């Protein structure tokens, strides 16, 4: 019986030695030490032995079992160690490789242009004012001298939520709201950038959503020449010191008189090219002296206070500045387009 146990021990130890993975070791454990294994079988025959032999064989059987168990444990830890070492080898880091650069994003071209314009007006003493994009009919139209039946409303068809609530068609309601907060006392000196909405069919020059930046100055003795000075400073800083500006008469319901401002073409210098449509001038923005009705409605005494306002489209400024030919590029989030505006 001892010989049989001895043979089983040697056989098991050899198999353990040759095992190449944890699964094989598990199988060996089950087949030799399990309840149906050969060692258990041998021990079942102990009853046939003499009382003197039993403790000797029993002790030897335990010895065999312990030898197999510890051989298994040793081999398992060896294999586990090997797995770890293999993994470490694969994951080794070559510290001599150059590092991967951290990818940095860049501001959207419209954000960049708006921030540039904001910075420029901040240096002239303006503050930035913002207001809601979902606006009431009163602030969007009526407070700006556009009563319900005014024909100029047709040019600003919007997305109505109710009869009296709509997506703002211009940033001018921020002007009305800001003036109201001043309770009839100047000075007011703000620019208001933001998104506006119109019911328009999208094409290369139209978008149902776009940006505006408006400016408003209200104080005593504000004159058209002050407006001209501010606009000229803006044009030179934005498009080059050698720019000239010209004001042409125009119409807006909320200003009187109203003007359009052109700048001398920055591409051809005024000789005429495709950008200026061969006129030498490029239309940049609309402006004017705040209509007395608008001042009165916002609580200002129009005999004491005057003011000027102007409004421009950052898309148009960006398109001119960077030679972009389609307004839809700003809103379709094509990375190939957006990445071109990364600052060096
Ligand atoms: Zn030109």
Tab-separated table of N, CA and C and ligand atoms in Angstrom, residues 265 268 272-273 276, ligand 1:
chain	number	residue	atom	x	y	z
A	265	UNK	N	-12.011	99.652	-48.464
A	265	UNK	CA	-11.687	98.229	-48.646
A	265	UNK	C	-10.260	97.910	-48.189
A	268	UNK	N	-8.209	96.013	-51.411
A	268	UNK	CA	-7.661	96.756	-52.549
A	268	UNK	C	-7.316	98.198	-52.178
A	272	UNK	N	-10.967	99.054	-55.852
A	272	UNK	CA	-12.057	98.227	-56.363
A	272	UNK	C	-11.620	96.797	-56.571
A	273	UNK	N	-12.342	95.862	-55.929
A	273	UNK	CA	-12.025	94.434	-56.100
A	273	UNK	C	-13.301	93.641	-55.830
A	276	UNK	N	-15.047	94.262	-52.246
A	276	UNK	CA	-15.819	95.512	-52.089
A	276	UNK	C	-16.791	95.700	-53.250
B	1	LIG	ZN1	-11.771	96.181	-52.657
